mmCIF file of C-alpha atoms in Angstrom:
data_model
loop_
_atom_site.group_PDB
_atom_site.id
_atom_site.type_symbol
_atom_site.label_atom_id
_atom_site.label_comp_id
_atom_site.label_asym_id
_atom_site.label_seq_id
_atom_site.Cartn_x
_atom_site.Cartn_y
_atom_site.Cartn_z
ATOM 1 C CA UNK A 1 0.000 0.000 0.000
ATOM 2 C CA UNK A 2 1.297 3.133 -0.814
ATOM 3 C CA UNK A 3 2.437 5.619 2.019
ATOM 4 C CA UNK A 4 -0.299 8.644 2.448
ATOM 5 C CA UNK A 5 0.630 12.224 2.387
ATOM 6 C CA UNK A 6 -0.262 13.526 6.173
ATOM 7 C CA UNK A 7 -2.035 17.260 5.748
ATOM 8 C CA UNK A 8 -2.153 18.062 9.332
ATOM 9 C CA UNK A 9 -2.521 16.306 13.085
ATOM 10 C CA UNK A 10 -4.529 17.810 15.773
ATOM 11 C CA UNK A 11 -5.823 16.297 19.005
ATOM 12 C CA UNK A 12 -8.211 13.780 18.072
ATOM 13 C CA UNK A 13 -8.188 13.130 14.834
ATOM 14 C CA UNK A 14 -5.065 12.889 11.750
ATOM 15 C CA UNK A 15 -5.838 14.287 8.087
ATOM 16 C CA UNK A 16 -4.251 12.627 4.785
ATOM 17 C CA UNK A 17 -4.621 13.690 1.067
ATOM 18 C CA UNK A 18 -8.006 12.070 -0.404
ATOM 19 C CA UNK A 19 -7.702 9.640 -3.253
ATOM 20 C CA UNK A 20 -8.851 12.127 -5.661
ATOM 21 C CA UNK A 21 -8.211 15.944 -6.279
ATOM 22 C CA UNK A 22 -10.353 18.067 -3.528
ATOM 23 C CA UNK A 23 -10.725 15.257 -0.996
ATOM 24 C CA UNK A 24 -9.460 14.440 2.366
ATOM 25 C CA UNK A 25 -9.233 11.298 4.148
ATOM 26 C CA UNK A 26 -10.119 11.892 8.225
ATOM 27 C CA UNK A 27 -8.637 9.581 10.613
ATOM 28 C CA UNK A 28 -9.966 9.805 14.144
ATOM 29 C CA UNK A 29 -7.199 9.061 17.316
ATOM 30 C CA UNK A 30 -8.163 7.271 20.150
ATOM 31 C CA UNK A 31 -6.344 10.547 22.287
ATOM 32 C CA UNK A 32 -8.472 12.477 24.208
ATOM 33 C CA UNK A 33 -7.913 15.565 25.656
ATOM 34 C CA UNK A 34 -9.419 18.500 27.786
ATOM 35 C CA UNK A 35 -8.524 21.657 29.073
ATOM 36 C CA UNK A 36 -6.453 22.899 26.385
ATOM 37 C CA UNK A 37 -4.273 19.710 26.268
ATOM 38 C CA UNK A 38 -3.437 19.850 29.559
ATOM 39 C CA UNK A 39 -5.020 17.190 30.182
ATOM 40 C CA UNK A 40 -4.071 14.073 27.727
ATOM 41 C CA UNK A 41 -4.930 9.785 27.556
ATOM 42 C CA UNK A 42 -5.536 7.347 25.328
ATOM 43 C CA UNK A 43 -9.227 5.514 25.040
ATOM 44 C CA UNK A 44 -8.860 2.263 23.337
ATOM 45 C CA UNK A 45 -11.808 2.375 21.050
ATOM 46 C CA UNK A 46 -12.513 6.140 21.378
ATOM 47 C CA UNK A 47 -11.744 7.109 17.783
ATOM 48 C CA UNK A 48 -13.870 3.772 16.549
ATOM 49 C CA UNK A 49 -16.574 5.525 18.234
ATOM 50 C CA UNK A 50 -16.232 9.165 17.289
ATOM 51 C CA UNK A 51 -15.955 7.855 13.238
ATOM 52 C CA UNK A 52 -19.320 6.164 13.819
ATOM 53 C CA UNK A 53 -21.343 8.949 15.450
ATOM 54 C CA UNK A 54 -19.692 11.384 13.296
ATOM 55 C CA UNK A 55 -20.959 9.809 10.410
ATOM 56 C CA UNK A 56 -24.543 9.300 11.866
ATOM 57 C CA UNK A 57 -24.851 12.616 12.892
ATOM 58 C CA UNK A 58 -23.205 13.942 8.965
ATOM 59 C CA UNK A 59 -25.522 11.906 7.082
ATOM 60 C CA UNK A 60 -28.752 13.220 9.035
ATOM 61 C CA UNK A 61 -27.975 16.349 8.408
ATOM 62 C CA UNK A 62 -26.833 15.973 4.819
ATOM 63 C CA UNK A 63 -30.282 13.885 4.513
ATOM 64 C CA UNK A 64 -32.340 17.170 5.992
ATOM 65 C CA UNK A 65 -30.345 19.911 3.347
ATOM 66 C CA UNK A 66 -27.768 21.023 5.814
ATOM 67 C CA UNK A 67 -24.346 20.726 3.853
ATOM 68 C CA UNK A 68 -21.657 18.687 5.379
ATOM 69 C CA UNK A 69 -17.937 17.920 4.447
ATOM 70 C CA UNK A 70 -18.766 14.118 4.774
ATOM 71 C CA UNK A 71 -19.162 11.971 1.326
ATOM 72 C CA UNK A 72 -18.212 8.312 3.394
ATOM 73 C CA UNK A 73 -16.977 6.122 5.175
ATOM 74 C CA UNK A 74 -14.411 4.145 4.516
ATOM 75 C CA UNK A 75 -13.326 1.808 7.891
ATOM 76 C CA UNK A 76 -13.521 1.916 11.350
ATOM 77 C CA UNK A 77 -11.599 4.753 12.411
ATOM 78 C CA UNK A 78 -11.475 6.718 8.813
ATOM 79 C CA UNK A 79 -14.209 8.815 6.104
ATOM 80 C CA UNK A 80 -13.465 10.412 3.025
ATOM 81 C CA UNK A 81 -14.730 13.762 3.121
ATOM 82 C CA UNK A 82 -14.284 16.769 0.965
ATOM 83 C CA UNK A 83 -11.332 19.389 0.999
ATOM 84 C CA UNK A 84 -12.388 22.691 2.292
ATOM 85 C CA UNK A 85 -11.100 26.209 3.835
ATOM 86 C CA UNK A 86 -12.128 26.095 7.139
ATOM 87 C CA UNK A 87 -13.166 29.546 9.034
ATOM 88 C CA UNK A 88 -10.780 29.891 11.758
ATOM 89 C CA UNK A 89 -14.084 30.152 13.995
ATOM 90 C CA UNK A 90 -15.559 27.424 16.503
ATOM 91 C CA UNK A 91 -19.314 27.714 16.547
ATOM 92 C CA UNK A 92 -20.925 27.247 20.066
ATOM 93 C CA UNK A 93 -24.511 26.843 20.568
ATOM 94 C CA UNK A 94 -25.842 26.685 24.030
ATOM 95 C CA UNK A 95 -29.752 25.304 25.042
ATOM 96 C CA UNK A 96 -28.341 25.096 28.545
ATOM 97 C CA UNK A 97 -25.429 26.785 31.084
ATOM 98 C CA UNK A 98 -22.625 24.568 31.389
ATOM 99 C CA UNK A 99 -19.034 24.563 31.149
ATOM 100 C CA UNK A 100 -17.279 28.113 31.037
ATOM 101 C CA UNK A 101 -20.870 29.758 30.363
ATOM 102 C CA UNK A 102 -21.812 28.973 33.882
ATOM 103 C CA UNK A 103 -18.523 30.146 35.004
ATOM 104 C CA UNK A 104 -18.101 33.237 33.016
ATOM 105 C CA UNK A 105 -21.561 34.544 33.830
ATOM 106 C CA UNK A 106 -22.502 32.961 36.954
ATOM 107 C CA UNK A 107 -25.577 30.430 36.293
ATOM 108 C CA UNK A 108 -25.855 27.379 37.637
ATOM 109 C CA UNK A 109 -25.010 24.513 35.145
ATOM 110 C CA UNK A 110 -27.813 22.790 33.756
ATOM 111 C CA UNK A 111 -29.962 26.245 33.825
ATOM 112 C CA UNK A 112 -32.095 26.260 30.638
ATOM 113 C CA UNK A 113 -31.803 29.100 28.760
ATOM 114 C CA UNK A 114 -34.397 31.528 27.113
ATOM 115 C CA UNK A 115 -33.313 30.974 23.953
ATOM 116 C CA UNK A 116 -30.318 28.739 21.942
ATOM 117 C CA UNK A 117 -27.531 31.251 21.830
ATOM 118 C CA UNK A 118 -24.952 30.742 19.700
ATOM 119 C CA UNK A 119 -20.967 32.273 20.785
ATOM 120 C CA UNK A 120 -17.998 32.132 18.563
ATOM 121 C CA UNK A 121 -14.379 31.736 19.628
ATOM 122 C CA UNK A 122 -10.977 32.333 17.552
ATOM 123 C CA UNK A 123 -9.520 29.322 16.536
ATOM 124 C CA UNK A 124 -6.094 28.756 18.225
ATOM 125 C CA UNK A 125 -4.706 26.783 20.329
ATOM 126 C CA UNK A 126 -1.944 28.886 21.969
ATOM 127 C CA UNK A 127 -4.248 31.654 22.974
ATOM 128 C CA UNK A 128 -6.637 29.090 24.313
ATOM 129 C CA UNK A 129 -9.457 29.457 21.222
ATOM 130 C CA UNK A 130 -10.977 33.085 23.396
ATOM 131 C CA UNK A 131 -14.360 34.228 23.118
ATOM 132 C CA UNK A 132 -14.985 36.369 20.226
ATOM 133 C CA UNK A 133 -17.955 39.005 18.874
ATOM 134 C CA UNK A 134 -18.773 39.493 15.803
ATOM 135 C CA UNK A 135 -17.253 42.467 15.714
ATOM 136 C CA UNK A 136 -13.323 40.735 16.160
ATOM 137 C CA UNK A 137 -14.432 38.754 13.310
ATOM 138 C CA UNK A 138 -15.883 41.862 10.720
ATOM 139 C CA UNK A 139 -12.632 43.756 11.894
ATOM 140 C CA UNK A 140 -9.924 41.256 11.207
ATOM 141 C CA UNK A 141 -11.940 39.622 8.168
ATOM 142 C CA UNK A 142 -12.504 36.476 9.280
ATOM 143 C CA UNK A 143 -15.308 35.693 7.752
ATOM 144 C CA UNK A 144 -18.234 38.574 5.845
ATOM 145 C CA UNK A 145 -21.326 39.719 7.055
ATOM 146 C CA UNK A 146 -23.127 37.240 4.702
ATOM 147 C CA UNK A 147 -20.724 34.317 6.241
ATOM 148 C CA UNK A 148 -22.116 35.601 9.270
ATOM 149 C CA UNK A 149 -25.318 35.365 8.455
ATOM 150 C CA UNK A 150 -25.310 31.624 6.502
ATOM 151 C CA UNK A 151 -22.701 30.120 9.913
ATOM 152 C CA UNK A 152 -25.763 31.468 11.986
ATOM 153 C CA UNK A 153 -28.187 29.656 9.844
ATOM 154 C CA UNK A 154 -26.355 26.441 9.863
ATOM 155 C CA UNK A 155 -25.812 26.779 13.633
ATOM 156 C CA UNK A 156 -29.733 26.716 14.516
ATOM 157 C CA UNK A 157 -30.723 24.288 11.719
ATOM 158 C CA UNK A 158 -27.815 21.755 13.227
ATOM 159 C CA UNK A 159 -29.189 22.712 16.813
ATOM 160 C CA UNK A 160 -32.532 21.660 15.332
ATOM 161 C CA UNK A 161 -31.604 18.474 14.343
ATOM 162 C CA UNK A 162 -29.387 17.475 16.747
ATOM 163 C CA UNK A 163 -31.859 18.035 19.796
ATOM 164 C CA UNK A 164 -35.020 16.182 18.131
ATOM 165 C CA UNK A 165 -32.348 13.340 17.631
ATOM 166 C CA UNK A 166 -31.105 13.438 20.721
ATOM 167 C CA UNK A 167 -34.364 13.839 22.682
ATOM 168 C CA UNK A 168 -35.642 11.233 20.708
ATOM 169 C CA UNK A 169 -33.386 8.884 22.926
ATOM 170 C CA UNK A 170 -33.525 10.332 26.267
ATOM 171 C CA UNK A 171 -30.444 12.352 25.311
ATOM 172 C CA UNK A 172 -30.527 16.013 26.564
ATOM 173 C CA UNK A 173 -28.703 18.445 24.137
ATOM 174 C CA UNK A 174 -26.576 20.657 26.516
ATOM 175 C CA UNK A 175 -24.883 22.454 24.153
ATOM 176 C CA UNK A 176 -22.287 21.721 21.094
ATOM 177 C CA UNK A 177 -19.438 23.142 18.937
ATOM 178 C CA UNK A 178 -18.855 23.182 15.137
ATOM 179 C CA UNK A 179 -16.503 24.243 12.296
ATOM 180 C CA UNK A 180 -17.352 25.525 9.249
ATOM 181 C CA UNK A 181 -15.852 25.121 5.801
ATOM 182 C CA UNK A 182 -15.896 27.390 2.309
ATOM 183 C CA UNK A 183 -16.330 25.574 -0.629
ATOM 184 C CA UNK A 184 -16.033 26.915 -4.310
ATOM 185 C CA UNK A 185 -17.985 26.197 -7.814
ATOM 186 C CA UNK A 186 -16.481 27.781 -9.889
ATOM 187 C CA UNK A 187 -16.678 31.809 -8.874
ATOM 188 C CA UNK A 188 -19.409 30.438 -6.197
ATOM 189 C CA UNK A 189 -18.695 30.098 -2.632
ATOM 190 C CA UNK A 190 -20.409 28.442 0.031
ATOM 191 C CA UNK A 191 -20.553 27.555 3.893
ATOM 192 C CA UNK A 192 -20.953 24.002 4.630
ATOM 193 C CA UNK A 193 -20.374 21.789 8.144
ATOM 194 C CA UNK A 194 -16.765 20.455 8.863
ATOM 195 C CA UNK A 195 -14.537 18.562 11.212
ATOM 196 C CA UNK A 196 -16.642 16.263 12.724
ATOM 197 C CA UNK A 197 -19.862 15.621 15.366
ATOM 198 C CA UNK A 198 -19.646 13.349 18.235
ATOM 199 C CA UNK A 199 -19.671 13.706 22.272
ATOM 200 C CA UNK A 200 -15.924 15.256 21.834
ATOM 201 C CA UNK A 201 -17.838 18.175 20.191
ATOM 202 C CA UNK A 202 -20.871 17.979 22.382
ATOM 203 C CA UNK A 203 -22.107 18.010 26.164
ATOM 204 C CA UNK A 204 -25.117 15.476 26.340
ATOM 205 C CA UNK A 205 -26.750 14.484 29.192
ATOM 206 C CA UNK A 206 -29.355 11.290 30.005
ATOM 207 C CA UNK A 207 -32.636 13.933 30.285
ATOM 208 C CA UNK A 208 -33.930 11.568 33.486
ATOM 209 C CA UNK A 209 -30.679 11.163 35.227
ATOM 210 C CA UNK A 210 -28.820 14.021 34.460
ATOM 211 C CA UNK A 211 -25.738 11.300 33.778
ATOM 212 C CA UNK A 212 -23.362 12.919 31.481
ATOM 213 C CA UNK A 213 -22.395 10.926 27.942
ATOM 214 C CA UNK A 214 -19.701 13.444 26.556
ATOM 215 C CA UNK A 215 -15.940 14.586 27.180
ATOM 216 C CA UNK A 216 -16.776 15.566 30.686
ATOM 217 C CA UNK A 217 -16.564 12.290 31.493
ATOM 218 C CA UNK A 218 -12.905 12.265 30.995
ATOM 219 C CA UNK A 219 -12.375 15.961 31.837
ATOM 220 C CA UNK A 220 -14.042 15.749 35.291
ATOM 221 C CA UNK A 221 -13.105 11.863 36.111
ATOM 222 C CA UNK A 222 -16.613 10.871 35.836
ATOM 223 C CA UNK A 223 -15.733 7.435 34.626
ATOM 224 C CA UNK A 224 -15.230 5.283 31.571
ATOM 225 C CA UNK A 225 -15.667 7.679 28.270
ATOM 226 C CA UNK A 226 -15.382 4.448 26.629
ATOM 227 C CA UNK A 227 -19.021 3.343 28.434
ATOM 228 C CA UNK A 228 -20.294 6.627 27.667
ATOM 229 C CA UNK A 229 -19.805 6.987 24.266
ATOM 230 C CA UNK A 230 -20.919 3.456 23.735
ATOM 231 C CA UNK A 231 -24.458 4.440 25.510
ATOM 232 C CA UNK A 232 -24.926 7.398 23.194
ATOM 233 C CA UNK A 233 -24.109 4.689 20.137
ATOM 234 C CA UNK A 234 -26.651 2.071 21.559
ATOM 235 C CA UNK A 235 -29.591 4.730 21.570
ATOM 236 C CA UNK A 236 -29.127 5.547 18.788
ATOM 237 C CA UNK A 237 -28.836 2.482 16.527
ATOM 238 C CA UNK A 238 -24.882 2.566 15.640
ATOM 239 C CA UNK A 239 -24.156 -0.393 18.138
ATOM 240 C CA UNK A 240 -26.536 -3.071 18.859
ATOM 241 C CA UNK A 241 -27.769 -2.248 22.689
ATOM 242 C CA UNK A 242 -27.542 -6.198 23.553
ATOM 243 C CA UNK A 243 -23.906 -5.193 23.620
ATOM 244 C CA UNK A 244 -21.765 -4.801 26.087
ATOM 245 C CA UNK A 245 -18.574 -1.770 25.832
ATOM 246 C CA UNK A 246 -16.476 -2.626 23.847
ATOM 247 C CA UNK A 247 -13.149 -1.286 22.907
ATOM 248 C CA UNK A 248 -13.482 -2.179 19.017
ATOM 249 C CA UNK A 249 -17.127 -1.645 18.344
ATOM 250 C CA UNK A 250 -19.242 -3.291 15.301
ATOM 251 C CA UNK A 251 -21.838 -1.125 13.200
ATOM 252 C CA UNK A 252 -24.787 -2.316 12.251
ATOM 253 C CA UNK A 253 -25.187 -1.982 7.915
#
């Protein structure tokens, strides 16, 4: 097999050239992280997991109009998805206070809030990825008043779909990041979803219980992230829920 040209490595997941022009192949890493990097392990089976739901969640929303970066994929741990310019912006949307929200502005995590509201941070790792307004992005051109307007879109129609699925299967949707990515054809440009969807990108908690099935898990020593990613993949269909956790899970065709 021939050796693959590595684009670029970040902290979950490893990006190769695609087998054709304007395509990338997306490996996910079984590293997890938190805080910044500060905090760093391996999960046997995490990145098995995160391909999986990422793809789940990708499809839906490609199924439902909402553009995606995703075309397949193509093993256990890898998709092919298309090449595009990412905005150096990550897209928050909160439903709920939790995390630095509830810090920052003093509500008590788990408060429901009046309204999704959506936050944007600068994308970069040595300044921490801060906190951002629209005006830091008009000012230093990160992205137009009309890429404003179509990430805002995106953000709510994502939110959307993401809580109906999740409430669906006892799943609150606590809040979630994404990336977006510019695409051209031809002179045309457009704004579709990158990176990838799972409970890295995503706080999700059981709506009875209040048990959490994301990264805070592992950033607050909650327990196995392994069990708790495997939970979100039973509701949903991706894993058979006869199952028990397993470090190499199987998908159901």
């Amino acid at each position: 097999m021939a050796r693959r040209t590595k684009i670029y490595e970040g902290k979950a997941k490893i990006l190769y050239e695609g087998p054709e022009p304007g395509t990338i192949v997306q490996y996910f890493k079984d590293d997890a992280t938190a805080f910044n990097a500060e905090k760093k392990d391996v999960i046997e089976g995490k990145g098995v997991l995160n391909n999986l739901l990422s793809e789940y969640f990708m499809k839906g929303l490609n199924q439902i109009g909402v553009p995606t970066h995703f075309m397949k994929r193509l093993n256990m741990r890898e998709q092919l998805v298309r090449q595009v310019e990412i905005v150096p912006l990550e897209i928050i949307v909160r439903n709920y206070a939790a995390g630095t929200m509830s810090k920052r502005l003093g509500i008590e995590e788990g408060t429901q809030l009046p309204r999704p509201i959506v936050e944007y941070c600068y994308k970069d790792d040595k300044l921490g990825d801060p906190l951002v307004t629209e005006e830091h992005i008009a000012a230093f051109g990160w992205a137009s008043q009309q890429d404003m307007e179509d990430i805002l879109s995106l953000a709510l129609r994502v939110n959307d779909f993401m809580s109906g699925v999740m409430f669906g299967v006892g799943i609150k949707l606590v809040d979630f990041k994404i990336e977006v990515g510019r695409v051209y054809d031809g002179d045309f440009q457009r704004l579709i979803i990158a990176d990838e969807i799972s409970p890295d990108s995503c706080r999700l908690w059981d709506i009875e219980t209040g048990q959490k099935l994301d990264k805070d898990v592992f950033r607050r020593d909650l327990g196995s992230l392994t069990d708790a990613y495997t939970e979100v993949a039973k509701r949903l269909g991706v894993m058979p829920k006869s199952s028990t956790p397993m470090t190499k899970p199987t998908l159901i065709n």
